[in-house]
Amino acid sequence: MNDLASHRELKLEVHEHPITEIVLGERTVLEGTRLTVNVTDLKAIAAQEDALADLDVAVARPGESVRIIHALDAVEAMTKVAGPGAVYPGFLGPAVTVGRGTTKKLTGMLVLSTTEFPDATSGGLGYRDGIIDMAGPGRPYCQASNSINLVVSYKPRSGVTNQQLDDAVRRSTLRIAQFIGQTSADLAPAKTTKYELTPVSPELPRIVYIDQIMSQTLMTRTFIYGQQLGDALPTLIHPNELMDGAIVSGNYKNLQKVATYLHCNKPLMKELYRRHGVDLNFVGMVVNRGHRDTFDLKEHGAQYSAKLAKMLGAQGAVIAFEGGGGATVDFMLTVKACEQVGIRPVAEMFEHAAAGSGEFPIVYHVPAADAIVSRGAASEMITAQKVDRVLGGSHRLCLYGGATIIEDASQSFTVATDEYWGVNWQLGESGFVAREY
Amino acid sequence: MSETGKSINVLHYLNPFFAGIGGEECNDRGPQVEPGSRGPGRLLDQLLETRGKVVATLICGDNFVTGHESEVTAALAEAVKEYSVDLIIAGPAFSAGRYGLACGSLCQFANEQLGLPAVTAMSMENPGTEFRRKKVYILPTGESVRSMGEVMPRLMRFGVKLAQRQALGSADVEGYLPRGIRYNARVGKTAAERAVDMVLLKVRGEPYQTEIRLEAQERVTPPAPLGPLDQAVVAIVTEMGFLPHGNPDRIASSRNKVWGRYSVAGMNGVSSDQFMYIHGGYNTQDVDQDPNRGVPVDALRDMEREGRIKQLVDEVFSTCGNGGALTEMKRIGQEMAREVKRRGATAVIIPAT
């Protein structure tokens, strides 16, 4: 089953241009590992969007005493220099299949967008804030804390709706990310990696990655080739497509979310690729949407995902998900469905219960989920330190979905790790696990 | 040595059979305290060497403990005082069920009421292992008494660690039965790396170790069927986050810990002038516009007027369940249930999301 035409076709060369410093200056240019950004260039890009009145730019470096709030997304600065399509297809160009040719990436940095939504809607339509600490005890718990961040803070024009602002910020940030990526166009990369799912020994175990994504409504959307996932059936995707930005995040449920840079670099995808041909055969990926509205629909998605995995010839599956309690049901049903068709599943997930609470760690499970990797328990209390700078807009931070207001986010406060940006995924990346006592 | 360097005074708990007094016929005996060690306590004493000494043995019939717990725990408390006990070691009980339950119960008492470290040991199938849910340390044993020589050294070493207040590692590392309390640690490999390692083991048919142990979920017995609907007194209980403007009970939109009860007395329906919804998990626009779409007060009032139900309880019991911690939601449910019952409800409708 490793002989899929797409697998032969999708050969991607990724050029890495590591960034060790970002400064603001007269021209936007990359010199060695030093990126200079002209803010006027970025303003000109943002001006393409009616909904955006202005923007501010700041730089936040790992280890600095900086806290970023009101973040929407963190995006890789990259550009395609050979092969069909453009990075972030569907947004920055037509939905031509990507994952081929050559893409240049500025590594060690991200473009990070922030804004404050004009309508304070609540519930499922509410933006839920999360903290990014570049230093201090919270740092291992948040996404985007290990990169130099070019923080672009957008001011909306008055009278725009949340949706208009959200869409405009997304388009503008992706354009800026590509524009910054283009500074590397004529430069020689520090590192080149070829990504190809080559044919390998038939003895190697065939492993599929089933990735369950969150996409429900405004503020919790994820896009594939520019289209919201919505109620789409599960589908196949090649890891190279992710690397070129085929999956873009619009999810602001900030403890659960996967930022766009993380979609491009999904840890399980990267790990399977690294070991492809070594001790396994990475047969491909299935993408499904979680939080389907009824149990029947959840079962529908789960069964369909398992079927696609079987069509790829998988013997084993690693399965991960983005979402909360309800999405655990879709997820566990997928684990069960895989077992039912003879694919041995491993579930990789965070724990819903608070550390030390004595509660059962997950809200739903099936007997087939007998091989679970835990990213760690939720709700540890930590003390966020006082910081020198707060980036993102106002210093007013709404925690716990609005139940607690911190008037000045530069001060020290005690907070649950749940309030860190993208914590459910970052726990896994930071090498956490929970152990039983 | 105990934490202060002094010798650890151990109280050993045995049933009459292990103490060498007699068999099943002695299981109705009440508690007695003997100085020094008895039965396998002698082995325990030897193993302790200079670290400590079995200063007393509490012996009690397994049957007696059931129904006379307070007498037995009183005897334990007495003995602890009299012999300046630092540590309780109970059993091992192996597969003896009543003995295992007694050991677990006494260790829990020692921990909670006397503030003393305690440890016991028994086989995995022993019903006494349920005491690990009460944070009691229980070491696993096989079924057979013949393994005493293997078990006692483990019990001794673990007990000494406890008495010395040494920091304990996780259950897997220290060899006790996991007690359901989970803490984070950072390890060398990322979750993705460990997941790929695990799937390869699984596919190759090699043994693997899950990082989250599954347990049978609690089985809830469904209540008896309702009977004639026109006799039903119906209450609305909801997790949709229904509440009055101003949110007097400060119900949070996520990870919430409180609930409220909101009067709908004299109302034929619930109005958006008075009520709204707070919930982080769904789009509340439609129910905010017309709150009856969530909690169907209007429909139930119609049914009440028409005699199709006997009565609608005039309060809505409400919380927000988004991201709710299981223990909090369980407690909230129990508290609500008590109140709902007190209002005379015979049936509840639970609008949920």
Short mmCIF file of N, CA, C and O in Angstrom, two decimals, chain B residues 234-334:
data_model
loop_
_atom_site.label_atom_id
_atom_site.label_comp_id
_atom_site.label_asym_id
_atom_site.label_seq_id
_atom_site.Cartn_x
_atom_site.Cartn_y
_atom_site.Cartn_z
N VAL B 234 -42.50 17.29 37.76
CA VAL B 234 -41.30 17.37 36.91
C VAL B 234 -40.43 18.56 37.30
O VAL B 234 -40.93 19.67 37.47
N ALA B 235 -39.14 18.31 37.43
CA ALA B 235 -38.20 19.41 37.66
C ALA B 235 -37.25 19.49 36.48
O ALA B 235 -36.91 18.47 35.87
N ILE B 236 -36.80 20.70 36.16
CA ILE B 236 -35.80 20.89 35.11
C ILE B 236 -34.44 21.05 35.78
O ILE B 236 -34.25 21.91 36.65
N VAL B 237 -33.51 20.20 35.37
CA VAL B 237 -32.13 20.26 35.86
C VAL B 237 -31.27 20.41 34.62
O VAL B 237 -31.42 19.63 33.67
N THR B 238 -30.40 21.36 34.58
CA THR B 238 -29.65 21.57 33.34
C THR B 238 -28.17 21.90 33.56
O THR B 238 -27.81 22.45 34.61
N GLU B 239 -27.33 21.55 32.58
CA GLU B 239 -25.93 21.98 32.60
C GLU B 239 -25.67 23.02 31.52
O GLU B 239 -24.53 23.36 31.23
N MET B 240 -26.76 23.55 30.95
CA MET B 240 -26.57 24.47 29.81
C MET B 240 -26.14 25.86 30.23
O MET B 240 -25.96 26.73 29.39
N GLY B 241 -26.07 26.09 31.54
CA GLY B 241 -25.66 27.42 31.99
C GLY B 241 -26.79 28.43 31.97
O GLY B 241 -26.57 29.62 31.76
N PHE B 242 -28.01 27.97 32.19
CA PHE B 242 -29.19 28.85 32.28
C PHE B 242 -29.10 29.65 33.57
O PHE B 242 -28.86 29.08 34.63
N LEU B 243 -29.30 30.97 33.51
CA LEU B 243 -29.18 31.76 34.72
C LEU B 243 -29.77 33.15 34.51
O LEU B 243 -30.00 33.58 33.37
N PRO B 244 -30.07 33.84 35.61
CA PRO B 244 -30.62 35.19 35.47
C PRO B 244 -29.52 36.19 35.09
O PRO B 244 -28.35 36.00 35.43
N HIS B 245 -29.92 37.25 34.40
CA HIS B 245 -28.97 38.33 34.09
C HIS B 245 -28.29 38.76 35.37
O HIS B 245 -28.93 38.84 36.43
N GLY B 246 -27.01 39.03 35.25
CA GLY B 246 -26.27 39.40 36.46
C GLY B 246 -25.57 38.21 37.09
O GLY B 246 -24.67 38.37 37.91
N ASN B 247 -25.97 37.00 36.70
CA ASN B 247 -25.27 35.79 37.17
C ASN B 247 -24.95 35.84 38.66
O ASN B 247 -23.79 35.86 39.06
N PRO B 248 -26.00 35.87 39.50
CA PRO B 248 -25.78 36.05 40.94
C PRO B 248 -24.90 34.98 41.57
O PRO B 248 -24.21 35.25 42.56
N ASP B 249 -24.93 33.77 41.04
CA ASP B 249 -24.13 32.71 41.64
C ASP B 249 -22.76 32.58 41.02
O ASP B 249 -22.01 31.67 41.34
N ARG B 250 -22.43 33.50 40.10
CA ARG B 250 -21.11 33.50 39.46
C ARG B 250 -20.79 32.16 38.82
O ARG B 250 -19.70 31.60 39.02
N ILE B 251 -21.71 31.65 38.06
CA ILE B 251 -21.46 30.40 37.33
C ILE B 251 -20.46 30.71 36.21
O ILE B 251 -20.64 31.64 35.44
N ALA B 252 -19.38 29.93 36.17
CA ALA B 252 -18.32 30.18 35.19
C ALA B 252 -18.62 29.45 33.88
O ALA B 252 -19.31 28.44 33.88
N SER B 253 -18.07 29.95 32.78
CA SER B 253 -18.38 29.36 31.48
C SER B 253 -17.60 28.08 31.22
O SER B 253 -17.87 27.37 30.27
N SER B 254 -16.64 27.78 32.08
CA SER B 254 -15.85 26.57 31.88
C SER B 254 -15.21 26.18 33.21
O SER B 254 -14.97 27.04 34.04
N ARG B 255 -15.03 24.88 33.41
CA ARG B 255 -14.42 24.38 34.66
C ARG B 255 -15.12 24.97 35.89
O ARG B 255 -14.51 25.33 36.87
N ASN B 256 -16.41 25.02 35.78
CA ASN B 256 -17.25 25.64 36.78
C ASN B 256 -17.43 24.74 38.02
O ASN B 256 -17.37 23.51 37.91
N LYS B 257 -17.66 25.37 39.18
CA LYS B 257 -17.79 24.58 40.40
C LYS B 257 -19.06 24.89 41.19
O LYS B 257 -19.21 24.41 42.31
N VAL B 258 -19.93 25.72 40.65
CA VAL B 258 -21.10 26.12 41.43
C VAL B 258 -22.38 25.88 40.63
O VAL B 258 -22.35 25.66 39.42
N TRP B 259 -23.50 25.92 41.36
CA TRP B 259 -24.79 25.80 40.69
C TRP B 259 -25.77 26.75 41.34
O TRP B 259 -25.51 27.30 42.40
N GLY B 260 -26.91 26.91 40.67
CA GLY B 260 -27.91 27.83 41.23
C GLY B 260 -29.30 27.26 41.02
O GLY B 260 -29.51 26.32 40.26
N ARG B 261 -30.26 27.85 41.72
CA ARG B 261 -31.66 27.44 41.54
C ARG B 261 -32.47 28.70 41.29
O ARG B 261 -32.40 29.65 42.09
N TYR B 262 -33.20 28.72 40.20
CA TYR B 262 -33.81 29.96 39.73
C TYR B 262 -35.31 29.81 39.59
O TYR B 262 -35.79 28.94 38.89
N SER B 263 -36.01 30.69 40.27
CA SER B 263 -37.47 30.58 40.35
C SER B 263 -38.11 30.90 39.02
O SER B 263 -37.77 31.89 38.36
N VAL B 264 -39.05 30.04 38.65
CA VAL B 264 -39.90 30.33 37.48
C VAL B 264 -41.36 30.35 37.93
O VAL B 264 -42.28 30.12 37.15
N ALA B 265 -41.55 30.63 39.24
CA ALA B 265 -42.91 30.66 39.80
C ALA B 265 -43.74 31.71 39.09
O ALA B 265 -43.30 32.83 38.87
N GLY B 266 -44.97 31.33 38.75
CA GLY B 266 -45.88 32.28 38.10
C GLY B 266 -45.53 32.57 36.66
O GLY B 266 -46.18 33.39 36.01
N MET B 267 -44.49 31.94 36.12
CA MET B 267 -44.10 32.22 34.73
C MET B 267 -44.63 31.14 33.80
O MET B 267 -44.54 29.95 34.11
N ASN B 268 -45.17 31.59 32.66
CA ASN B 268 -45.62 30.63 31.64
C ASN B 268 -44.51 30.26 30.67
O ASN B 268 -44.70 29.44 29.78
N GLY B 269 -43.41 30.91 30.85
CA GLY B 269 -42.24 30.64 30.01
C GLY B 269 -41.12 31.49 30.57
O GLY B 269 -41.36 32.33 31.44
N VAL B 270 -39.91 31.28 30.11
CA VAL B 270 -38.80 32.09 30.60
C VAL B 270 -38.41 33.12 29.54
O VAL B 270 -38.30 32.79 28.36
N SER B 271 -38.24 34.33 30.00
CA SER B 271 -38.03 35.45 29.08
C SER B 271 -36.58 35.89 29.02
O SER B 271 -35.86 35.84 30.01
N SER B 272 -36.17 36.35 27.83
CA SER B 272 -34.79 36.83 27.68
C SER B 272 -34.58 38.15 28.43
O SER B 272 -33.45 38.57 28.61
N ASP B 273 -35.64 38.76 28.89
CA ASP B 273 -35.47 39.95 29.73
C ASP B 273 -34.86 39.57 31.06
O ASP B 273 -34.15 40.36 31.67
N GLN B 274 -35.18 38.37 31.51
CA GLN B 274 -34.71 37.97 32.83
C GLN B 274 -33.58 36.97 32.80
O GLN B 274 -32.79 36.92 33.73
N PHE B 275 -33.54 36.14 31.76
CA PHE B 275 -32.62 35.00 31.77
C PHE B 275 -31.72 34.97 30.55
O PHE B 275 -32.04 35.53 29.50
N MET B 276 -30.61 34.28 30.73
CA MET B 276 -29.64 34.10 29.65
C MET B 276 -28.86 32.82 29.92
O MET B 276 -29.14 32.13 30.90
N TYR B 277 -27.86 32.53 29.05
CA TYR B 277 -27.06 31.33 29.23
C TYR B 277 -25.58 31.70 29.20
O TYR B 277 -25.17 32.54 28.40
N ILE B 278 -24.81 31.03 30.05
CA ILE B 278 -23.35 31.18 30.01
C ILE B 278 -22.74 29.78 29.88
O ILE B 278 -22.96 28.93 30.73
N HIS B 279 -21.99 29.56 28.81
CA HIS B 279 -21.44 28.22 28.58
C HIS B 279 -20.36 28.32 27.52
O HIS B 279 -20.59 28.91 26.46
N GLY B 280 -19.19 27.79 27.80
CA GLY B 280 -18.07 27.90 26.87
C GLY B 280 -18.09 26.91 25.73
O GLY B 280 -17.24 26.96 24.85
N GLY B 281 -19.05 25.99 25.72
CA GLY B 281 -18.96 24.88 24.79
C GLY B 281 -19.90 24.94 23.60
O GLY B 281 -19.81 24.10 22.71
N TYR B 282 -20.83 25.88 23.60
CA TYR B 282 -21.73 25.95 22.44
C TYR B 282 -22.11 27.40 22.21
O TYR B 282 -21.89 28.27 23.04
N ASN B 283 -22.66 27.64 21.04
CA ASN B 283 -23.09 28.97 20.67
C ASN B 283 -24.43 29.27 21.33
O ASN B 283 -25.43 28.67 20.98
N THR B 284 -24.45 30.20 22.29
CA THR B 284 -25.67 30.43 23.08
C THR B 284 -26.65 31.42 22.45
O THR B 284 -27.67 31.75 23.05
N GLN B 285 -26.35 31.89 21.27
CA GLN B 285 -27.22 32.91 20.66
C GLN B 285 -28.70 32.54 20.61
O GLN B 285 -29.56 33.33 20.99
N ASP B 286 -28.98 31.33 20.13
CA ASP B 286 -30.39 30.94 19.96
C ASP B 286 -31.11 30.80 21.29
O ASP B 286 -32.29 31.18 21.40
N VAL B 287 -30.44 30.27 22.28
CA VAL B 287 -31.11 30.11 23.58
C VAL B 287 -31.15 31.43 24.35
O VAL B 287 -32.04 31.64 25.17
N ASP B 288 -30.21 32.32 24.08
CA ASP B 288 -30.28 33.65 24.69
C ASP B 288 -31.49 34.40 24.15
O ASP B 288 -32.18 35.11 24.88
N GLN B 289 -31.73 34.23 22.87
CA GLN B 289 -32.85 34.91 22.22
C GLN B 289 -34.19 34.45 22.80
O GLN B 289 -35.07 35.25 23.05
N ASP B 290 -34.34 33.16 22.94
CA ASP B 290 -35.53 32.59 23.56
C ASP B 290 -35.10 31.48 24.51
O ASP B 290 -34.88 30.35 24.08
N PRO B 291 -35.00 31.80 25.80
CA PRO B 291 -34.48 30.82 26.75
C PRO B 291 -35.29 29.52 26.84
O PRO B 291 -34.78 28.51 27.29
N ASN B 292 -36.55 29.55 26.39
CA ASN B 292 -37.36 28.32 26.42
C ASN B 292 -36.80 27.26 25.48
O ASN B 292 -37.15 26.09 25.59
N ARG B 293 -35.96 27.69 24.54
CA ARG B 293 -35.36 26.72 23.62
C ARG B 293 -34.39 25.79 24.36
O ARG B 293 -34.07 24.72 23.91
N GLY B 294 -33.87 26.26 25.49
CA GLY B 294 -32.95 25.44 26.28
C GLY B 294 -33.74 24.70 27.35
O GLY B 294 -33.91 23.48 27.30
N VAL B 295 -34.27 25.48 28.31
CA VAL B 295 -35.08 24.88 29.37
C VAL B 295 -36.55 25.10 28.98
O VAL B 295 -37.03 26.22 28.92
N PRO B 296 -37.25 24.01 28.68
CA PRO B 296 -38.58 24.14 28.04
C PRO B 296 -39.70 24.47 29.02
O PRO B 296 -40.68 23.73 29.14
N VAL B 297 -39.57 25.59 29.71
CA VAL B 297 -40.57 25.96 30.71
C VAL B 297 -41.93 26.17 30.05
O VAL B 297 -42.96 25.74 30.57
N ASP B 298 -41.93 26.81 28.88
CA ASP B 298 -43.23 27.11 28.23
C ASP B 298 -43.98 25.82 27.90
O ASP B 298 -45.18 25.68 28.20
N ALA B 299 -43.27 24.86 27.33
CA ALA B 299 -43.92 23.60 26.96
C ALA B 299 -44.41 22.85 28.19
O ALA B 299 -45.51 22.28 28.19
N LEU B 300 -43.62 22.88 29.23
CA LEU B 300 -44.01 22.14 30.44
C LEU B 300 -45.18 22.82 31.15
O LEU B 300 -46.05 22.15 31.72
N ARG B 301 -45.23 24.13 31.09
CA ARG B 301 -46.39 24.85 31.67
C ARG B 301 -47.66 24.48 30.92
O ARG B 301 -48.72 24.30 31.54
N ASP B 302 -47.55 24.40 29.58
CA ASP B 302 -48.71 23.98 28.80
C ASP B 302 -49.17 22.60 29.25
O ASP B 302 -50.37 22.36 29.47
N MET B 303 -48.22 21.71 29.41
CA MET B 303 -48.57 20.34 29.80
C MET B 303 -49.19 20.32 31.19
O MET B 303 -50.10 19.53 31.47
N GLU B 304 -48.70 21.19 32.04
CA GLU B 304 -49.22 21.27 33.41
C GLU B 304 -50.67 21.75 33.38
O GLU B 304 -51.56 21.16 34.02
N ARG B 305 -50.89 22.79 32.61
CA ARG B 305 -52.25 23.35 32.49
C ARG B 305 -53.21 22.32 31.94
O ARG B 305 -54.36 22.25 32.35
N GLU B 306 -52.74 21.55 30.98
CA GLU B 306 -53.60 20.55 30.34
C GLU B 306 -53.72 19.27 31.15
O GLU B 306 -54.38 18.32 30.74
N GLY B 307 -53.05 19.21 32.28
CA GLY B 307 -53.14 18.02 33.12
C GLY B 307 -52.31 16.85 32.60
O GLY B 307 -52.46 15.72 33.07
N ARG B 308 -51.43 17.12 31.63
CA ARG B 308 -50.64 16.01 31.09
C ARG B 308 -49.47 15.64 32.01
O ARG B 308 -48.99 14.52 32.01
N ILE B 309 -48.99 16.63 32.77
CA ILE B 309 -48.14 16.32 33.92
C ILE B 309 -48.83 16.91 35.13
O ILE B 309 -49.65 17.83 34.99
N LYS B 310 -48.47 16.42 36.30
CA LYS B 310 -49.17 16.91 37.49
C LYS B 310 -48.69 18.33 37.81
O LYS B 310 -49.47 19.22 38.09
N GLN B 311 -47.36 18.52 37.77
CA GLN B 311 -46.83 19.81 38.20
C GLN B 311 -45.43 20.02 37.67
O GLN B 311 -44.67 19.06 37.53
N LEU B 312 -45.11 21.29 37.39
CA LEU B 312 -43.73 21.66 37.10
C LEU B 312 -43.16 22.31 38.35
O LEU B 312 -43.73 23.27 38.87
N VAL B 313 -42.09 21.77 38.86
CA VAL B 313 -41.43 22.39 40.02
C VAL B 313 -41.02 23.80 39.61
O VAL B 313 -40.48 24.02 38.52
N ASP B 314 -41.29 24.77 40.50
CA ASP B 314 -41.15 26.16 40.05
C ASP B 314 -39.75 26.74 40.19
O ASP B 314 -39.57 27.95 40.27
N GLU B 315 -38.76 25.87 40.23
CA GLU B 315 -37.37 26.33 40.18
C GLU B 315 -36.63 25.52 39.13
O GLU B 315 -36.86 24.31 39.01
N VAL B 316 -35.72 26.17 38.42
CA VAL B 316 -34.83 25.46 37.51
C VAL B 316 -33.49 25.31 38.22
O VAL B 316 -32.96 26.29 38.74
N PHE B 317 -32.96 24.11 38.21
CA PHE B 317 -31.68 23.83 38.86
C PHE B 317 -30.62 23.84 37.76
O PHE B 317 -30.71 23.06 36.81
N SER B 318 -29.66 24.72 37.90
CA SER B 318 -28.79 24.97 36.75
C SER B 318 -27.32 25.06 37.10
O SER B 318 -26.94 25.60 38.14
N THR B 319 -26.49 24.55 36.20
CA THR B 319 -25.05 24.73 36.29
C THR B 319 -24.51 24.82 34.87
O THR B 319 -25.26 24.68 33.90
N CYS B 320 -23.19 25.04 34.73
CA CYS B 320 -22.54 24.99 33.42
C CYS B 320 -21.56 23.83 33.46
O CYS B 320 -20.69 23.78 34.32
N GLY B 321 -21.74 22.90 32.52
CA GLY B 321 -20.92 21.69 32.55
C GLY B 321 -19.68 21.71 31.67
O GLY B 321 -18.93 20.75 31.66
N ASN B 322 -19.42 22.82 30.96
CA ASN B 322 -18.30 22.84 30.02
C ASN B 322 -16.97 22.58 30.71
O ASN B 322 -16.60 23.29 31.63
N GLY B 323 -16.22 21.58 30.24
CA GLY B 323 -14.92 21.29 30.85
C GLY B 323 -15.02 20.98 32.32
O GLY B 323 -14.07 21.18 33.07
N GLY B 324 -16.16 20.50 32.77
CA GLY B 324 -16.37 20.29 34.20
C GLY B 324 -15.54 19.16 34.76
O GLY B 324 -15.48 18.08 34.19
N ALA B 325 -14.91 19.41 35.89
CA ALA B 325 -14.16 18.36 36.56
C ALA B 325 -15.14 17.31 37.06
O ALA B 325 -16.18 17.64 37.61
N LEU B 326 -14.79 16.04 36.89
CA LEU B 326 -15.74 14.98 37.23
C LEU B 326 -16.17 15.04 38.69
O LEU B 326 -17.35 14.86 39.00
N THR B 327 -15.23 15.26 39.60
CA THR B 327 -15.61 15.28 41.02
C THR B 327 -16.53 16.45 41.31
O THR B 327 -17.46 16.32 42.11
N GLU B 328 -16.29 17.60 40.69
CA GLU B 328 -17.17 18.74 40.94
C GLU B 328 -18.58 18.45 40.43
O GLU B 328 -19.57 18.73 41.10
N MET B 329 -18.65 17.91 39.23
CA MET B 329 -19.97 17.67 38.62
C MET B 329 -20.73 16.59 39.39
O MET B 329 -21.95 16.66 39.54
N LYS B 330 -19.99 15.64 39.91
CA LYS B 330 -20.63 14.60 40.70
C LYS B 330 -21.24 15.21 41.96
O LYS B 330 -22.38 14.95 42.33
N ARG B 331 -20.45 16.05 42.62
CA ARG B 331 -20.92 16.70 43.83
C ARG B 331 -22.12 17.58 43.53
O ARG B 331 -23.14 17.54 44.23
N ILE B 332 -22.02 18.36 42.45
CA ILE B 332 -23.12 19.25 42.08
C ILE B 332 -24.39 18.45 41.82
O ILE B 332 -25.48 18.78 42.27
N GLY B 333 -24.22 17.34 41.10
CA GLY B 333 -25.37 16.48 40.80
C GLY B 333 -26.01 15.96 42.07
O GLY B 333 -27.24 15.96 42.21
N GLN B 334 -25.20 15.55 43.01
CA GLN B 334 -25.73 15.01 44.27
C GLN B 334 -26.46 16.08 45.06
O GLN B 334 -27.54 15.86 45.61
#
